[in-house]
Coordinates of C-alpha atoms and ligand atoms in Angstrom, one line a residue:
X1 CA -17.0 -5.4 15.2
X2 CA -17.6 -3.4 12.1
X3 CA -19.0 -4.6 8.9
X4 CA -19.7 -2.9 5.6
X5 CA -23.2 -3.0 3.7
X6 CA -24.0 -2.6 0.5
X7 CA -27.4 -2.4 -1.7
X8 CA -25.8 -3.0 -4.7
X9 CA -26.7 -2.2 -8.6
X10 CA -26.4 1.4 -8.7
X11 CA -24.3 3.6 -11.2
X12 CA -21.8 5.9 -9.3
X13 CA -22.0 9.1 -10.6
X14 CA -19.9 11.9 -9.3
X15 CA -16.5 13.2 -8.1
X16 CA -14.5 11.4 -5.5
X17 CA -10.8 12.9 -4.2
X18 CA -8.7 10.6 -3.7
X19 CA -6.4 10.4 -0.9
X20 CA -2.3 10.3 -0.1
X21 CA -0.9 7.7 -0.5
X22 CA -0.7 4.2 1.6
X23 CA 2.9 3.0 0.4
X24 CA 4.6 6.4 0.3
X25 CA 2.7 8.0 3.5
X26 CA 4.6 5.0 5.4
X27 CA 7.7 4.9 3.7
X28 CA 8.4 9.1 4.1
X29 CA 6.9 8.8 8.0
X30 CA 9.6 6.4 8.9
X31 CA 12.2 8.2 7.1
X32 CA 11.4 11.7 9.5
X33 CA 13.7 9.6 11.6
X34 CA 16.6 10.6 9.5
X35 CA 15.8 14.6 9.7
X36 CA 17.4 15.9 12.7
X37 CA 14.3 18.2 13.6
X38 CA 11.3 19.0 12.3
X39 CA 9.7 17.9 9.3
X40 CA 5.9 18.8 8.0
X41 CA 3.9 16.0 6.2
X42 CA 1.0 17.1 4.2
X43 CA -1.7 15.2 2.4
X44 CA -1.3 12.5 5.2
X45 CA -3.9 9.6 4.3
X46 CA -6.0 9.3 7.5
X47 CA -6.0 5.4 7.4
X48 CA -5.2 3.3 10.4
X49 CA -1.7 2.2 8.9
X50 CA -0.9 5.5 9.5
X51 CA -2.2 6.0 13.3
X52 CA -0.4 2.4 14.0
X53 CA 3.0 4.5 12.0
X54 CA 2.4 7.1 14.4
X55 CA 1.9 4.9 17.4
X56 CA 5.5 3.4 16.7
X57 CA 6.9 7.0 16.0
X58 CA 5.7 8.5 19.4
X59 CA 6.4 4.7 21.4
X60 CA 10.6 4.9 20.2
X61 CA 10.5 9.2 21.7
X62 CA 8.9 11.4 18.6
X63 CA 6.3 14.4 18.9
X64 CA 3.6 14.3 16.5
X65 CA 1.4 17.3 16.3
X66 CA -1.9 17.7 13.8
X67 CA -1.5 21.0 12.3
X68 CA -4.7 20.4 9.7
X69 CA -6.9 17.0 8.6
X70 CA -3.7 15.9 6.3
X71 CA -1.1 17.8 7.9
X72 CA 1.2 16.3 10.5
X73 CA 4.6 17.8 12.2
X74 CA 6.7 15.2 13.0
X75 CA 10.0 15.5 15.4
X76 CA 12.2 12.9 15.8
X77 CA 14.7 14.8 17.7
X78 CA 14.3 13.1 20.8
X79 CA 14.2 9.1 18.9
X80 CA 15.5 6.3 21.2
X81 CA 16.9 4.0 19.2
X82 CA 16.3 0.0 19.4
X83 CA 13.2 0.4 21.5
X84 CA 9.9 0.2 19.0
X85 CA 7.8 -2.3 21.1
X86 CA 6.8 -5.5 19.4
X87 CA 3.3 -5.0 20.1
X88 CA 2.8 -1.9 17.9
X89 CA 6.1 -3.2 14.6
X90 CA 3.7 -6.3 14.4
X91 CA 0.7 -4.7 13.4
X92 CA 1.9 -3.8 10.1
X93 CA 4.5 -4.3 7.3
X94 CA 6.2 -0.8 6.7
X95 CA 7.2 -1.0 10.6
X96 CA 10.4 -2.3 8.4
X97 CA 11.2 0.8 7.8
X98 CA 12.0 1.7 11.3
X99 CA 15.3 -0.7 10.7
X100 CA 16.7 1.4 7.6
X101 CA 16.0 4.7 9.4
X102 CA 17.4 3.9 12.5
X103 CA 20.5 2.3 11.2
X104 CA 20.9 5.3 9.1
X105 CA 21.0 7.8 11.9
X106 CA 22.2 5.7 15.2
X107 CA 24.2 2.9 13.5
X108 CA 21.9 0.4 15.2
X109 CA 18.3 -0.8 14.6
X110 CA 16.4 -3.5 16.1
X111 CA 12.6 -4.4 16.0
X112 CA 10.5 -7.2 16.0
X113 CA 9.7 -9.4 12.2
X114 CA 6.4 -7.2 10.8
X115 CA 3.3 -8.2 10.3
X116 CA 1.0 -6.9 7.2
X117 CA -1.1 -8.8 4.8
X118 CA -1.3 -13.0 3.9
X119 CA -0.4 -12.4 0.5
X120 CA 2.4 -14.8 0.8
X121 CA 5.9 -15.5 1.8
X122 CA 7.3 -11.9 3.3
X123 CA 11.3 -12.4 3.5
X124 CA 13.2 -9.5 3.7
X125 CA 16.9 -11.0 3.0
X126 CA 17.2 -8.3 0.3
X127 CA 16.5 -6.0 3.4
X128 CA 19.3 -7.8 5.1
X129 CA 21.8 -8.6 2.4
X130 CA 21.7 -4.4 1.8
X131 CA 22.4 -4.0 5.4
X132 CA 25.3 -6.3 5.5
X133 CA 26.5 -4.4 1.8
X134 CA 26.7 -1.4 3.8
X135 CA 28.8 -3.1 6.7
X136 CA 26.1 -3.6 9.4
X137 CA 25.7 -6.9 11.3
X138 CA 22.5 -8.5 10.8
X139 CA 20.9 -11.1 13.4
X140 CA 17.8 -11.9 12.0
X141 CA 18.0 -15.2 14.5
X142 CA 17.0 -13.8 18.0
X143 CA 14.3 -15.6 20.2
X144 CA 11.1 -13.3 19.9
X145 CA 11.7 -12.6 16.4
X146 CA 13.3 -9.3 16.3
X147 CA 16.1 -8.2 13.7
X148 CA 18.8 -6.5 15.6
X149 CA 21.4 -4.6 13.9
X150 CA 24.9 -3.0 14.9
X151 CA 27.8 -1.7 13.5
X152 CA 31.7 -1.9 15.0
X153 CA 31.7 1.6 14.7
X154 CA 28.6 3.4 14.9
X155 CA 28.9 4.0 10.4
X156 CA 27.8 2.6 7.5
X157 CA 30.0 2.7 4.3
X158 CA 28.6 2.8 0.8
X159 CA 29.2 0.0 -1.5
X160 CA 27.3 -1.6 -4.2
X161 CA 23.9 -4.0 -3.9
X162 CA 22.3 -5.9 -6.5
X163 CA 18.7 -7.0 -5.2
X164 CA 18.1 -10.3 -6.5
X165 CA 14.5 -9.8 -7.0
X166 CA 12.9 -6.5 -7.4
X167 CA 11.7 -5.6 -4.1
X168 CA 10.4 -2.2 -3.2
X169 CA 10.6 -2.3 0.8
X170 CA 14.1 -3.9 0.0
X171 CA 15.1 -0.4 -2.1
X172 CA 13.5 1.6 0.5
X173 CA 15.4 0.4 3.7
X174 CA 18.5 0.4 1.7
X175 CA 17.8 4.1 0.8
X176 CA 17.1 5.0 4.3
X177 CA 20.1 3.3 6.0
X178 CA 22.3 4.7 3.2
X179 CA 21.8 8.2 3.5
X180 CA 24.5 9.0 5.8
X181 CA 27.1 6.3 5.1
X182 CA 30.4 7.4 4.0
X183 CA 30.8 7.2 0.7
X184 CA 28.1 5.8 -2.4
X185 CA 25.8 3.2 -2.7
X186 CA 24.5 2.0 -5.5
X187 CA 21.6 -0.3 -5.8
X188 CA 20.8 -1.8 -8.9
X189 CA 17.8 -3.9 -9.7
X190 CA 15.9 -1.7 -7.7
X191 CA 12.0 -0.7 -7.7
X192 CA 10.9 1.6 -9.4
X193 CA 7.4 2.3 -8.1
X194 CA 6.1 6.0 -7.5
X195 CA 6.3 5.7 -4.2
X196 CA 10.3 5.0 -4.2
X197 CA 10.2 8.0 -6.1
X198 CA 8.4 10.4 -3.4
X199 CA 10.3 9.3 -0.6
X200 CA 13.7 10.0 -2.8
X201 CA 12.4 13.4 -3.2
X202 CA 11.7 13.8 0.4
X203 CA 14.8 12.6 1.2
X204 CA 17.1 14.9 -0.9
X205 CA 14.6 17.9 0.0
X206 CA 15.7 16.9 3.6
X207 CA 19.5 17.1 2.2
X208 CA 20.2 13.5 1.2
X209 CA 22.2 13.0 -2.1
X210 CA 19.7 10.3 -4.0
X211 CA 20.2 9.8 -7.9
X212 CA 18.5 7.5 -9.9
X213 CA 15.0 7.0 -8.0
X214 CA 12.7 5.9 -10.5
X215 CA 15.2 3.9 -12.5
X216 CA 16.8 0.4 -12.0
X217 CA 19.8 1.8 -10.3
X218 CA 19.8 4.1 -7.6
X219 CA 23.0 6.0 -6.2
X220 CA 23.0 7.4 -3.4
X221 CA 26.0 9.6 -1.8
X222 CA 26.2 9.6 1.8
X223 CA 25.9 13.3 3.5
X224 CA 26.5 14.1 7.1
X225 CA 23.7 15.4 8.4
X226 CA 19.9 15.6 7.0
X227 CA 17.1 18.7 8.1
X228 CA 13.4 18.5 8.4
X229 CA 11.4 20.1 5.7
X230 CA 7.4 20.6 4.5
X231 CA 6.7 17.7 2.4
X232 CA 3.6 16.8 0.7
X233 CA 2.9 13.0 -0.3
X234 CA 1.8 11.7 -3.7
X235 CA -1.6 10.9 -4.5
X236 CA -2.6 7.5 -3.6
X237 CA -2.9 5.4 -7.3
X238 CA -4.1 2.5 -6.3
X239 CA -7.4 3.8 -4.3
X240 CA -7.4 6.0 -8.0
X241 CA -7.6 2.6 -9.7
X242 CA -9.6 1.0 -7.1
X243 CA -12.6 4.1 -7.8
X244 CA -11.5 3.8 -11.4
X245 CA -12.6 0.5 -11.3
X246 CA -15.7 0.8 -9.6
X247 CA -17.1 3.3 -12.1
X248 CA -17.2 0.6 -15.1
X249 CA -18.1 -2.0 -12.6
X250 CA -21.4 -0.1 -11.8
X251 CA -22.0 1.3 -15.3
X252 CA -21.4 4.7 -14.1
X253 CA -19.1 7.8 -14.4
X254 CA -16.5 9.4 -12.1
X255 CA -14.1 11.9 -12.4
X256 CA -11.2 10.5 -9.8
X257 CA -9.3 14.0 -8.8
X258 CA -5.9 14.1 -7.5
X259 CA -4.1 12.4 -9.5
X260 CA -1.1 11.8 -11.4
X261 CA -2.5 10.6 -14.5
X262 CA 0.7 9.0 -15.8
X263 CA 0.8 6.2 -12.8
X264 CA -2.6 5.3 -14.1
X265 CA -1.5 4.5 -17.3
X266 CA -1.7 0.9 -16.8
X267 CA -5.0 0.2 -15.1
X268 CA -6.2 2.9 -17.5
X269 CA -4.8 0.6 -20.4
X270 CA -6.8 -2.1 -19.0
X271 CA -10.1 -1.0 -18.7
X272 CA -10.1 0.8 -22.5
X273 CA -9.4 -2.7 -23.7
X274 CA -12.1 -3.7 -21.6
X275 CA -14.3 -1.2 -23.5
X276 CA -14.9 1.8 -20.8
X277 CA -14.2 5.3 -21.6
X278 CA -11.2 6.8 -20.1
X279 CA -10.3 10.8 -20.4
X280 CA -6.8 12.0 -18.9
X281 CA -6.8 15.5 -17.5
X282 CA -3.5 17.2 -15.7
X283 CA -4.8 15.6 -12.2
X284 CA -8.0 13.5 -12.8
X285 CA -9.3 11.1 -14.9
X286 CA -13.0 10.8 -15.6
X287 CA -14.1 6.8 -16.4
X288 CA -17.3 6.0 -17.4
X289 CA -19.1 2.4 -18.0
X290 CA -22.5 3.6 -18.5
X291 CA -23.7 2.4 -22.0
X292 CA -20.9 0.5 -23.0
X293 CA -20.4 -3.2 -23.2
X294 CA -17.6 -4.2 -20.4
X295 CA -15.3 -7.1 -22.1
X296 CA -12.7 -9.5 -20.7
X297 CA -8.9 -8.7 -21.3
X298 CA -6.1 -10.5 -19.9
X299 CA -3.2 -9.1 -17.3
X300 CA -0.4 -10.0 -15.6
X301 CA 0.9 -8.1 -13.2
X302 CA 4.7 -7.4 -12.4
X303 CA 6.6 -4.5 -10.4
X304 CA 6.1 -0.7 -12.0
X305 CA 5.9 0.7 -14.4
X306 CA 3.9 -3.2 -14.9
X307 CA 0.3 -3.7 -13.9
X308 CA 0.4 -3.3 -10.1
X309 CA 0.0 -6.5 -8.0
X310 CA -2.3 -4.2 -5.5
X311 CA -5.0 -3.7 -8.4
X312 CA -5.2 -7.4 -9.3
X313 CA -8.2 -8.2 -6.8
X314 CA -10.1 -5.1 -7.8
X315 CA -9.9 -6.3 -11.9
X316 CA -10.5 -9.6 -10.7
X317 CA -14.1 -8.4 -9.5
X318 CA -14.6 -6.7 -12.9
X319 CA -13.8 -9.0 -14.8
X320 CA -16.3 -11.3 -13.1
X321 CA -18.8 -9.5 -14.4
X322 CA -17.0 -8.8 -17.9
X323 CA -18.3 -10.4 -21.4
X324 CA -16.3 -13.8 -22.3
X325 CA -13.0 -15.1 -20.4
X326 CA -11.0 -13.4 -18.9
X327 CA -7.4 -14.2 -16.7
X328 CA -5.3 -12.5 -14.2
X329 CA -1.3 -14.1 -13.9
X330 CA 0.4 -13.1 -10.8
X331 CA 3.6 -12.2 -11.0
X332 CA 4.7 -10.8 -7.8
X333 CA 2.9 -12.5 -4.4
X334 CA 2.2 -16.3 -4.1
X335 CA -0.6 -15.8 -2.1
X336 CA -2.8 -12.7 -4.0
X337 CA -6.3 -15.2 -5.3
X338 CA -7.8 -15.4 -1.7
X339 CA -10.6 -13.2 -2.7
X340 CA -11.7 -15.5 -5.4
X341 CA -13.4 -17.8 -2.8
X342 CA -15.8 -14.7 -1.5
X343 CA -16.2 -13.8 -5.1
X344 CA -18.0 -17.0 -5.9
X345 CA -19.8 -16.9 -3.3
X346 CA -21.1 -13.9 -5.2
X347 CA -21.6 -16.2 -8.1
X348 CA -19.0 -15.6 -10.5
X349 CA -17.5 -18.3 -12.3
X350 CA -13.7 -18.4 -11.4
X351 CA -10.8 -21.3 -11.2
X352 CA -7.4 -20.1 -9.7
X353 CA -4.8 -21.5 -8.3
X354 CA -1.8 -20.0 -6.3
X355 CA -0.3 -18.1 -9.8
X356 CA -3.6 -17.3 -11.9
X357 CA -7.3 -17.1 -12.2
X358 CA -9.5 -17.6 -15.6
X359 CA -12.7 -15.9 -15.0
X360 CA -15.7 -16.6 -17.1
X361 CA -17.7 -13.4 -16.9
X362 CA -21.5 -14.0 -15.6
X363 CA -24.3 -11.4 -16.0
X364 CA -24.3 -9.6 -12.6
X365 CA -23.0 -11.0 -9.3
X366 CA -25.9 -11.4 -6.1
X367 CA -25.1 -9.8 -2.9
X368 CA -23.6 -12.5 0.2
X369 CA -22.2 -12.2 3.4
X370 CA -18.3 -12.4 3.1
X371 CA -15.3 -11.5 4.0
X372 CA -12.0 -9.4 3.6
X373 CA -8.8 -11.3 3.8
X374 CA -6.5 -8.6 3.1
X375 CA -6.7 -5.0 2.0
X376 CA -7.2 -5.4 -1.8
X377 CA -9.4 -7.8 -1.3
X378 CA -11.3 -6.1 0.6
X379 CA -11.3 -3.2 -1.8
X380 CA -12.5 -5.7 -4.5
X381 CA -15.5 -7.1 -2.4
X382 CA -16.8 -3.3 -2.1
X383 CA -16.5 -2.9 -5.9
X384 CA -18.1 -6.2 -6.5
X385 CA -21.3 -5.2 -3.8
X386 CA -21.8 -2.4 -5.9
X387 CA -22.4 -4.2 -8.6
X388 CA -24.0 -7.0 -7.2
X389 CA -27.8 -7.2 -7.0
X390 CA -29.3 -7.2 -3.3
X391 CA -27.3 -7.1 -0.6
X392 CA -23.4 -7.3 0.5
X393 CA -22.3 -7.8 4.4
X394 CA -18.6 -7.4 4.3
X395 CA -16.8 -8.4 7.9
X396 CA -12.9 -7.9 8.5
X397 CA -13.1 -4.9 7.5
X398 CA -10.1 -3.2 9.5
X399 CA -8.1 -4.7 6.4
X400 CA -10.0 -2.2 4.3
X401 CA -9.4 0.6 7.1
X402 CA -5.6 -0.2 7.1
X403 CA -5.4 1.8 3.7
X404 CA -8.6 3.4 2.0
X405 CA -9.3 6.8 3.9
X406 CA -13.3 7.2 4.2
X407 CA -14.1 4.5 1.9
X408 CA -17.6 4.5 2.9
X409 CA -18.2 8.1 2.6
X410 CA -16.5 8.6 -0.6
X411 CA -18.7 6.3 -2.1
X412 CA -22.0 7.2 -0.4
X413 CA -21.5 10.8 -2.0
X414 CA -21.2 9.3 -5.3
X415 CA -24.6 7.8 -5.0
X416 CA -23.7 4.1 -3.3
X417 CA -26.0 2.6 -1.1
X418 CA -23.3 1.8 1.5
X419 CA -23.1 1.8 5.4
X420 CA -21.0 1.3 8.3
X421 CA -22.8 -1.3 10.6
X422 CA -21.9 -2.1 14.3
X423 CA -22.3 -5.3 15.1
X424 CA -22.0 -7.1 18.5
X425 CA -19.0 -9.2 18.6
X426 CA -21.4 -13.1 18.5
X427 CA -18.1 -14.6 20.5
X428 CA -18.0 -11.7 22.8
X429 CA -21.5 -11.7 23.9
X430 CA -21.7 -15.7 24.4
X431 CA -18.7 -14.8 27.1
X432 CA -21.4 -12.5 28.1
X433 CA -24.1 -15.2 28.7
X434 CA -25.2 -17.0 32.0
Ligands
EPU501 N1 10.8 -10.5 -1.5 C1 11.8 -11.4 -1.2 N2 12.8 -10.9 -0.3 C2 12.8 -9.7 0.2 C3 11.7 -8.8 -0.1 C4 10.8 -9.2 -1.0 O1 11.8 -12.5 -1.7 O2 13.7 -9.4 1.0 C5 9.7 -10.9 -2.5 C6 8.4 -10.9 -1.9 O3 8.1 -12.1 -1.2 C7 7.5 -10.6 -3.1 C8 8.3 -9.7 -3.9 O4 9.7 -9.9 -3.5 O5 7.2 -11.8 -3.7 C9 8.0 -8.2 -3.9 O6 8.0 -7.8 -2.6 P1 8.2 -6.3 -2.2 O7 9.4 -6.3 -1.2 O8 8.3 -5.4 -3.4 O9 6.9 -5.9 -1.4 P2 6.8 -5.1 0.0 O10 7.7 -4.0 -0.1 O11 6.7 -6.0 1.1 C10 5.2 -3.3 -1.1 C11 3.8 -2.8 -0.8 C12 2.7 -3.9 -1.1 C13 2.9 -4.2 -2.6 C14 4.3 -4.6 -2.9 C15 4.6 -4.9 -4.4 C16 4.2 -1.3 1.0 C17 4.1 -1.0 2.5 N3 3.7 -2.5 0.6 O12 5.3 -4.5 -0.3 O13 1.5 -3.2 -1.0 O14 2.0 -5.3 -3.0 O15 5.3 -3.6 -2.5 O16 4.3 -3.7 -5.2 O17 4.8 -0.5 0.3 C18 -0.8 -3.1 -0.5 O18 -0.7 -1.9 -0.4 O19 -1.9 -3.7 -0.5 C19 0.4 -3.9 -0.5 C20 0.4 -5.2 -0.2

């Protein structure tokens, strides 16, 4: 097992590139399924939701070849549809997109219920009600958990879906399974998140017919065939805001490159309210916290353009640490205050429940040993060991690994005290014992 120290109470100071990103990376891999051929990926994120992405790729038939670090070619020529393995779809959430792909191209999809974060209740009967829009038949009741979808005639036909909550894997797999249905579809109430955006653009650039993306209604006409392409993925903004974050949390100053300033604007917002300095440049902002007095603010977050749900944990550490109250509402998971428990074991000074969290801001948090319980949180333990005085042992760290590329090594070079420790597994070697 792997665990992540920190010596905390050091300024970062430096530059730190940030990475492709998580939600769009697995959103446009799946998609390749719907480009007859081959299709280039660059500025891959080298995270392990990735890898497991890739594992499911080459399970159901495709050939994945590195070209360069953050380059892959992907060809799904040879895909076998209906055959990802339950193993590898469980691992993580976007193995949903495997349905929308595979309906798009074969007509029939089937794969096990995916796994992901506990950030609360996961349905995907948006997922299903735009399948069944489009004419598919949807049984989500199989023993074993897996969705298995068909059609009477091997097609799909456009028509019209309203998503009665605004779900961005519900917009995706309805863009993926739409792209070759006769005819339009148009979904309205749909996300509008950047990375709904990117994998429109990869789509059309593979020949889809996608309007809309970005906006609450999407219309997409249905084309007969679609051809791989180079594509290059967006950066990644919530590592940005995570590193963002971590500058005024430490009192320091980084320049975050690779960018797209403009889906910062929020978390930027936030933390000039909170009284650090912010600077926008064409593709990196530069944040400092040195010699400035960090504030409380409130937030609430909500699906783009509001404050993303994935940045709550990461403010949550800062605004333990931030002068007077402060208060985080959730407006998007039931489940996303976990990380409040491991924060007080820190010593802030934090009540939640399942929908918000007032945090009365204490002078500097103390390192303790504690744990991630899902990606973001994890994130936001590493901020608040930085911080922190003495030192941090963070455990479950493969949450962390599931989307930050070289979290550890970005920061070191910034001037963190942090490592990657092996530790025996302690269960593993009492099996060992006698
Ligand atoms: N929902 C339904 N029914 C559905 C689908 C969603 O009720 O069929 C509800 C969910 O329970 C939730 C809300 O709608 O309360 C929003 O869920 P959404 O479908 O938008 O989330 P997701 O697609 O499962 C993606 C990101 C999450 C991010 C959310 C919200 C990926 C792979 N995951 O999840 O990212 O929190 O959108 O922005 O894109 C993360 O990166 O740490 C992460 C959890």
């Amino acid at each position: 097992m792997e665990k992540i120290v920190i010596k905390g109470n050091k300024p970062l100071h430096g530059s730190i590139e940030v990475s492709g990103m998580k939600n769009a990376a697995v959103a446009i891999v799946f998609g390749t399924i719907l480009a007859e051929g081959k299709c280039t990926l660059g500025n891959i994120p080298l995270i392990s939701d990735i890898s497991d992405a890739f594992d499911i790729l080459t399970s159901v038939g495709a050939v994945i070849k590195r070209i360069d670090k953050t380059t892959y070619e992907i060809d799904t020529t040879r895909i076998k549809p209906c055959s990802a393995p339950y193993d590898l779809v469980k691992k993580m959430r976007a193995s949903y997109y495997i349905l929308g792909a595979e309906l798009g191209r074969f007509g029939r999809a089937r794969a096990a219920y995916p796994g992901g974060c506990d950030i609360g209740l996961r349905p995907i009967d948006q997922h299903i009600k735009g399948f069944r829009a489009l004419g598919a038949d949807v049984d989500a009741t199989n023993p074993g958990g897996y969705v298995n979808i068909t059609t009477e005639d091997g097609k799909l036909y456009g028509d019209s879906v309203y998503l009665d909550i605004v779900s961005v894997g519900a917009t995706i797999n309805i863009m993926l399974a739409a792209c070759k249905a006769e005819g339009t579809t148009v979904i309205d109430n749909a996300a509008r998140e950047p990375h709904v955006v990117d994998l429109a653009n990869f789509l059309n650039s593979c020949g889809a017919d996608i309007s809309g993306a970005g906006t609450e209604m999407i219309k997409i006409r249905g084309v007969s065939k679609l051809h791989g392409v180079h594509y290059d993925i967006i950066p990644d903004m919530i590592e940005a805001g995570t590193y963002m974050v971590a500058a005024a949390a430490t009192k320091g100053e980084l320049t975050v490159t690779n960018v797209i300033p403009r889906h910062l604007e929020t978390v930027t917002a936030k933390l000039l309210e909170m009284g650090a300095e912010v600077e926008e440049y064409d593709d990196s902002v530069r944040v400092r916290g040195e010699n400035t007095e960090i504030k409380g603010t409130y937030v609430k977050t909500a699906p783009y353009p509001g404050f993303p749900t994935d940045m709550n944990p990461q403010m949550g550490a800062l605004m333990a640490i931030a002068g007077g109250q402060s208060m985080i509402r959730e407006g998007v998971w039931d489940n996303r205050f976990k990380y409040v428990d491991e924060l007080i074991r820190m010593g802030a000074d934090i009540k939640s429940d399942s929908k918000s969290a007032t945090f009365t801001g204490v002078k500097t948090l103390h390192g303790a040993p504690v744990s991630a319980c899902d990606l973001r949180a994890g994130a936001a333990l590493i901020i608040a060991g930085l911080s922190a005085t003495g030192k941090t042992e963070i455990d479950n760290i493969y949450h962390i690994q599931r989307g930050y590329e070289n979290i550890v090594g970005k920061l070191k070079n910034v001037g963190a005290d942090i490592e990657l420790k092996y530790v025996p597994d302690e269960a593993a070697s009492l099996n060992n014992v006698g």
